[in-house]
XYZ file of N, CA and C in Angstrom:
492
model
N -21.622 -0.694 12.867
C -22.800 0.043 11.914
C -22.535 -0.122 10.839
N -23.937 -0.235 10.013
C -23.625 -0.491 8.406
C -23.826 0.590 7.976
N -22.796 0.831 6.544
C -22.506 1.971 6.022
C -23.312 2.036 4.762
N -23.744 3.210 4.515
C -24.158 3.018 3.123
C -23.167 2.985 2.276
N -23.809 2.169 0.726
C -22.686 1.655 -0.322
C -21.639 3.107 -0.555
N -21.985 4.246 -0.596
C -21.276 5.109 -1.321
C -19.873 5.623 0.042
N -20.074 5.268 0.856
C -19.395 5.731 1.973
C -18.378 4.264 2.378
N -18.848 2.894 1.900
C -17.959 1.830 2.370
C -16.627 1.862 2.049
N -16.069 2.001 0.743
C -14.871 2.074 0.334
C -13.797 2.986 1.514
N -14.212 4.186 1.856
C -13.578 5.002 2.793
C -13.959 4.579 4.040
N -14.930 3.812 4.574
C -14.753 3.409 5.648
C -13.879 2.115 5.963
N -13.861 1.173 4.993
C -12.776 0.317 4.929
C -11.315 0.671 5.013
N -11.307 1.971 4.473
C -9.766 2.542 4.699
C -9.983 3.181 5.948
N -10.966 3.356 6.303
C -10.805 3.983 7.876
C -10.297 2.658 8.881
N -10.812 1.858 8.387
C -10.861 0.587 9.472
C -9.042 0.517 9.239
N -8.721 0.681 7.942
C -6.801 0.114 8.010
C -6.094 1.428 8.533
N -6.749 2.228 8.430
C -5.973 3.605 9.483
C -6.172 3.569 11.135
N -6.893 2.831 11.463
C -7.131 2.699 12.985
C -5.969 1.411 13.256
N -6.027 0.717 12.292
C -4.689 -0.207 12.780
C -3.479 0.332 12.629
N -3.523 1.153 11.393
C -1.892 1.850 11.513
C -1.943 2.979 12.828
N -3.107 3.425 13.153
C -2.865 4.522 14.229
C -2.238 3.353 15.635
N -2.756 2.167 15.767
C -2.328 1.580 16.723
C -0.909 1.169 16.923
N -0.518 0.618 15.483
C 0.876 0.542 14.999
C 1.717 1.751 15.480
N 1.515 2.897 15.147
C 2.280 3.894 15.227
C 2.420 3.912 16.627
N 1.161 4.092 17.563
C 1.383 4.069 19.184
C 2.454 3.229 19.792
N 2.612 2.165 19.200
C 2.939 0.829 19.882
C 4.391 0.851 19.228
N 4.905 0.933 18.020
C 5.771 0.592 17.586
C 7.081 1.350 18.337
N 7.139 2.275 19.135
C 8.139 2.973 19.603
C 8.503 1.897 20.920
N 7.660 1.002 21.403
C 8.096 0.537 22.643
C 8.191 -0.799 22.351
N 8.075 -1.380 20.975
C 8.230 -2.731 20.829
C 9.402 -3.281 19.844
N 10.070 -2.394 18.951
C 10.677 -2.396 18.005
C 12.199 -1.702 18.113
N 13.144 -2.238 17.437
C 14.587 -1.702 17.499
C 14.668 -0.334 16.653
N 15.687 0.406 16.985
C 15.356 1.558 16.324
C 15.654 1.411 14.932
N 16.411 0.481 14.284
C 16.598 0.376 12.778
C 14.515 -0.003 12.570
N 14.240 -0.786 13.273
C 12.859 -1.375 12.770
C 11.938 0.081 12.909
N 11.975 0.870 13.556
C 11.226 1.894 13.660
C 11.580 2.838 12.428
N 12.773 3.238 12.167
C 13.280 3.977 11.149
C 12.210 3.507 9.519
N 12.525 1.946 9.645
C 12.074 1.344 8.543
C 10.394 1.510 8.743
N 10.143 1.208 9.836
C 8.558 1.556 9.855
C 8.295 3.159 9.643
N 8.932 3.911 9.711
C 8.730 5.483 9.406
C 8.911 5.732 7.797
N 9.943 5.121 7.334
C 9.838 5.116 5.681
C 9.155 4.618 5.088
N 8.378 3.201 5.684
C 7.232 2.495 5.116
C 5.905 3.631 5.260
N 5.785 4.213 6.254
C 4.611 5.097 6.675
C 4.576 6.291 5.501
N 5.732 6.919 5.323
C 5.774 7.803 4.380
C 5.313 7.590 2.966
N 5.989 6.113 2.525
C 5.426 5.607 1.161
C 4.043 5.356 1.122
N 3.581 4.697 2.228
C 2.147 4.086 2.277
C 1.136 5.531 2.477
N 1.683 6.833 3.019
C 0.920 7.935 3.316
C 0.752 8.608 1.751
N 1.833 8.656 1.231
C 2.014 9.320 -0.468
C 1.219 8.605 -1.200
N 1.141 7.230 -1.509
C 0.304 6.483 -2.297
C -0.943 6.305 -1.452
N -1.234 6.126 -0.617
C -2.806 5.934 -0.311
C -3.504 6.842 0.402
N -2.590 7.558 1.395
C -3.567 8.495 2.258
C -3.821 9.776 1.642
N -2.973 10.504 0.836
C -2.979 11.637 0.209
C -4.564 11.531 -0.481
N -4.387 10.223 -1.500
C -5.643 10.032 -2.294
C -7.073 9.858 -1.364
N -6.865 9.380 -0.287
C -8.156 9.072 0.452
C -8.381 10.507 1.183
N -7.350 11.366 1.427
C -7.691 12.817 2.151
C -8.303 13.513 0.620
N -7.665 13.235 -0.522
C -8.251 14.040 -1.411
C -9.752 13.941 -1.720
N -10.057 12.532 -1.537
C -11.314 12.215 -1.941
C -12.455 12.975 -0.847
N -11.674 12.929 0.489
C -12.885 13.392 1.485
C -12.949 14.766 1.288
N -11.651 15.414 1.050
C -12.203 16.988 0.867
C -12.586 17.430 -0.138
N -12.568 17.023 -1.283
C -12.929 17.424 -2.721
C -14.638 16.942 -2.598
N -15.035 15.887 -2.340
C -16.232 15.239 -2.549
C -17.293 15.006 -1.296
N -16.206 15.248 -0.236
C -17.043 15.029 1.534
C -17.135 16.507 1.861
N -16.019 16.864 2.178
C -15.907 18.265 3.035
C -16.215 19.562 2.396
N -16.117 19.611 0.786
C -16.551 20.725 0.207
C -17.850 21.056 0.075
N -18.606 19.818 0.059
C -20.117 19.872 -0.214
C -20.602 19.837 1.376
N -20.390 19.447 2.167
C -20.661 19.422 3.702
C -20.424 20.936 3.789
N -19.279 21.437 3.586
C -19.068 22.944 4.216
C -20.064 23.885 3.539
N -20.633 23.477 2.280
C -21.636 24.359 1.762
C -22.982 24.551 2.645
N -23.112 23.403 3.311
C -24.526 23.383 3.939
C -24.653 23.776 5.459
N -23.133 24.334 5.696
C -23.170 25.098 6.911
C -23.549 24.269 8.167
N -23.308 25.097 9.284
C -23.954 24.335 10.708
C -22.973 23.530 10.994
N -23.137 22.643 11.921
C -22.371 21.493 12.320
C -21.459 20.975 11.650
N -22.085 20.520 10.556
C -21.367 19.205 9.297
C -20.102 20.148 8.809
N -20.416 21.599 8.764
C -19.445 22.235 8.259
C -18.132 22.735 9.071
N -18.780 22.832 10.406
C -17.682 22.894 11.572
C -16.821 21.551 11.549
N -17.371 20.495 11.676
C -16.583 19.316 11.520
C -15.787 19.182 10.200
N -15.994 19.483 9.290
C -15.240 19.307 8.164
C -14.065 19.952 7.844
N -14.295 21.311 8.652
C -13.264 22.362 8.695
C -12.247 21.883 9.869
N -12.595 21.317 10.784
C -11.838 20.867 11.860
C -10.783 19.503 11.078
N -11.529 18.684 10.555
C -11.037 17.471 9.753
C -10.090 17.624 9.124
N -10.000 18.773 8.148
C -9.399 19.207 6.715
C -8.151 19.964 7.623
N -8.296 20.606 8.666
C -7.254 20.961 9.499
C -6.248 19.779 9.970
N -6.902 18.895 10.522
C -6.115 17.643 10.993
C -5.317 16.782 9.772
N -6.214 16.960 8.701
C -5.467 16.411 7.277
C -4.097 17.063 7.373
N -3.948 18.528 7.500
C -2.805 18.919 7.260
C -1.625 18.649 8.452
N -2.246 18.458 9.609
C -1.526 18.335 10.873
C -0.882 16.827 10.509
N -1.617 15.979 10.145
C -0.914 14.618 9.723
C -0.179 14.734 8.725
N -0.247 15.146 7.722
C 0.583 15.727 6.668
C 2.225 16.182 7.228
N 1.960 17.029 8.143
C 3.022 17.824 8.775
C 3.899 16.883 9.693
N 2.993 15.695 10.274
C 3.708 15.008 11.034
C 4.341 13.800 10.516
N 3.805 13.433 9.340
C 4.508 12.256 8.678
C 5.938 13.028 7.953
N 5.916 14.120 7.340
C 7.139 15.002 7.105
C 8.404 14.782 8.344
N 7.987 15.111 9.404
C 8.897 15.449 10.410
C 9.213 14.087 10.633
N 8.232 13.128 10.661
C 8.557 11.324 11.256
C 9.474 11.022 10.059
N 9.541 11.424 8.735
C 10.225 10.614 7.646
C 11.720 11.352 7.576
N 11.715 12.489 8.358
C 12.867 13.296 8.363
C 13.641 13.160 9.608
N 13.183 12.293 10.496
C 14.263 11.365 11.505
C 13.595 11.262 12.895
N 12.235 12.468 12.931
C 11.807 12.677 14.182
C 10.830 11.486 14.630
N 11.490 10.154 14.739
C 10.412 9.158 15.027
C 9.789 9.336 16.142
N 10.016 10.069 17.450
C 9.305 10.163 18.681
C 8.132 10.621 18.313
N 7.742 11.265 17.220
C 6.445 11.763 16.966
C 5.461 10.513 16.543
N 5.836 9.250 16.213
C 5.250 8.585 15.716
C 3.768 8.120 16.958
N 3.944 8.303 18.151
C 2.716 7.996 18.709
C 1.863 9.152 18.731
N 2.543 10.303 18.633
C 1.499 11.374 18.637
C 0.663 11.179 17.136
N 1.422 11.029 15.749
C 0.564 10.774 14.786
C -0.321 9.480 15.111
N -0.135 8.291 15.539
C -0.988 7.523 15.693
C -2.231 7.848 16.709
N -2.183 8.849 17.650
C -3.157 9.375 18.540
C -4.173 10.121 17.700
N -3.441 11.065 16.939
C -4.159 12.003 16.027
C -5.054 11.250 15.004
N -4.150 10.416 14.442
C -4.891 9.405 13.283
C -6.202 8.870 14.061
N -6.145 8.038 14.997
C -6.826 7.447 15.728
C -8.456 8.197 15.640
N -8.040 9.657 16.663
C -9.121 10.319 17.110
C -9.757 10.857 15.731
N -8.767 11.147 14.686
C -9.809 11.759 13.365
C -10.509 10.892 12.737
N -9.854 9.502 12.680
C -10.861 8.300 12.176
C -12.211 8.257 12.622
N -12.187 8.300 14.096
C -13.178 7.903 14.659
C -14.200 9.025 14.579
N -13.880 10.575 14.854
C -14.556 11.624 14.239
C -15.302 11.438 12.972
N -14.538 10.934 12.160
C -15.164 10.702 10.635
C -16.026 9.685 10.895
N -15.993 8.689 11.444
C -16.728 7.467 11.063
C -18.128 7.874 12.542
N -17.873 8.312 13.059
C -19.048 8.409 14.221
C -19.603 9.551 14.094
N -19.125 10.622 14.077
C -19.700 11.892 13.529
C -19.982 12.304 12.243
N -19.067 12.767 11.605
C -19.298 13.112 10.189
C -19.937 12.054 9.352
N -19.648 10.702 8.979
C -20.179 9.984 8.169
C -22.041 9.860 8.409
N -22.264 9.642 9.539
C -23.666 9.731 9.827
C -24.414 10.860 9.365
N -23.655 11.991 9.430
C -24.471 13.270 8.991
C -24.497 13.404 7.497
N -23.571 12.876 6.889
C -23.232 12.587 5.706
C -24.506 12.304 5.015
N -24.554 10.697 5.848
C -25.822 10.218 5.279
C -27.207 10.411 5.641
N -27.232 11.419 6.558
C -28.660 12.046 6.515
C -28.614 13.294 5.746
N -27.846 14.105 5.542
C -27.969 15.282 4.703
C -27.684 15.365 3.115
N -26.893 14.632 2.708
C -26.532 14.453 1.461
C -27.681 14.137 0.384
N -27.665 14.478 -0.577
C -28.376 14.060 -1.400
C -28.138 12.641 -2.025
N -28.791 11.941 -2.827
C -28.247 10.499 -3.363
C -27.163 11.084 -4.645
N -27.585 12.303 -5.210
C -26.348 12.735 -6.349
C -25.020 13.150 -5.613
N -25.292 13.570 -4.249
C -24.250 13.928 -3.733
C -23.320 12.481 -3.226
N -24.096 11.581 -2.633
C -23.356 10.421 -2.225
C -22.839 9.725 -3.455
N -23.588 9.626 -4.532
C -22.880 9.075 -5.796
C -21.843 9.217 -6.363
N -21.341 10.917 -6.192
C -20.499 11.658 -6.751
C -19.192 11.093 -5.451
N -19.172 10.589 -4.708
C -18.266 10.514 -3.598
C -17.697 8.973 -4.477
N -18.642 7.938 -4.451
C -17.998 7.030 -5.093
C -17.180 6.773 -6.252
N -18.207 7.706 -7.370
C -18.001 7.706 -8.433
C -16.519 8.083 -8.782
N -16.176 9.075 -7.566
C -14.660 9.518 -8.222
C -13.741 9.027 -7.226
N -14.065 7.916 -6.339
C -13.047 7.189 -5.545
C -12.120 6.798 -6.527
N -10.793 6.855 -6.382
C -9.614 5.910 -7.111
C -9.698 4.762 -7.112
N -9.818 3.749 -8.305
C -9.699 2.304 -8.511
C -11.176 2.035 -8.249
N -12.074 2.703 -8.002
C -13.706 2.616 -7.883
C -14.033 1.735 -9.430
N -14.664 0.719 -9.453
C -15.188 0.225 -10.723
C -16.207 -0.240 -10.556
N -16.939 0.107 -9.598
C -18.490 -0.330 -9.113
C -19.270 1.003 -9.498
N -20.496 0.969 -9.940
C -21.443 2.189 -10.153
C -22.299 2.137 -8.605
N -22.523 3.332 -8.211
C -23.626 3.217 -7.068
C -24.911 2.288 -7.132
N -25.065 1.708 -6.173
C -26.375 0.892 -5.867
C -27.421 1.851 -5.542
N -28.704 1.624 -6.307
C -29.934 2.449 -5.589
C -29.488 3.392 -4.676
N -28.655 4.343 -4.716
C -28.616 5.266 -3.875
C -28.191 4.770 -2.188
N -27.472 3.490 -2.181
C -27.070 3.093 -1.187
C -28.341 3.078 -0.010
N -29.498 2.539 -0.303
C -30.301 2.213 0.750
C -30.978 3.143 1.738
N -30.908 4.416 1.197
C -31.293 5.215 2.059
C -32.843 5.228 2.141
N -33.327 5.038 3.279
C -34.778 5.189 3.280
C -35.765 5.645 2.377
N -35.518 6.736 2.144
C -36.464 7.653 1.446
C -36.244 7.084 -0.120
N -35.321 6.108 -0.711
C -34.968 5.931 -1.663
C -35.691 4.612 -2.248
N -36.091 3.790 -1.044
C -36.557 2.523 -1.329
C -38.168 2.717 -2.127
N -38.242 1.402 -2.764
C -39.246 1.805 -3.510
C -40.717 2.074 -2.710
N -41.119 1.387 -1.603
C -42.037 1.461 -0.944
C -42.182 2.520 -0.138
N -41.138 3.330 -0.207
C -41.449 5.032 0.489
C -41.709 5.978 -0.503
N -41.563 5.428 -1.899
C -41.976 6.509 -2.676
C -43.630 6.661 -3.083
N -43.829 7.966 -3.337
C -45.498 8.232 -3.720
C -45.375 7.586 -5.106
N -46.724 6.994 -5.176
C -47.059 6.270 -6.167
C -47.627 7.548 -7.244
N -47.216 7.336 -8.488
C -48.058 8.538 -9.570
C -47.684 8.058 -10.977
């Protein structure tokens, strides 16, 4: 599915999170204990440098806006925010040595990412205003681009605008 421009950076990170989820589910059965512990340390480092920022952007610029709209999108965001806390708690336990939780972390991360991509993001594309969408990409760390024509939402295309 083609994502609107404002959500593309987060969707690209979601692709990375799905790969990470698979590694977390598979690593227990395919690596030595030393390799698994090294993987857990790397997971903690990556989580602190990349995924906490990712969660912050989602919570501050998507979840908070979506929750103010009420209804199903609000309920989904409340669930996803709770899952962020569960993922953070699992990373802490894993990095403290409970490596048997890696498959649980991987399963939750997989399901969480799928929920965001398949349920939340289509709703965001349909319900957020162009300014709300632009706010997401404008505040994405490391973003150097500006939003492009409100990411081709149909109502923003010139041929759909009333003449006046």
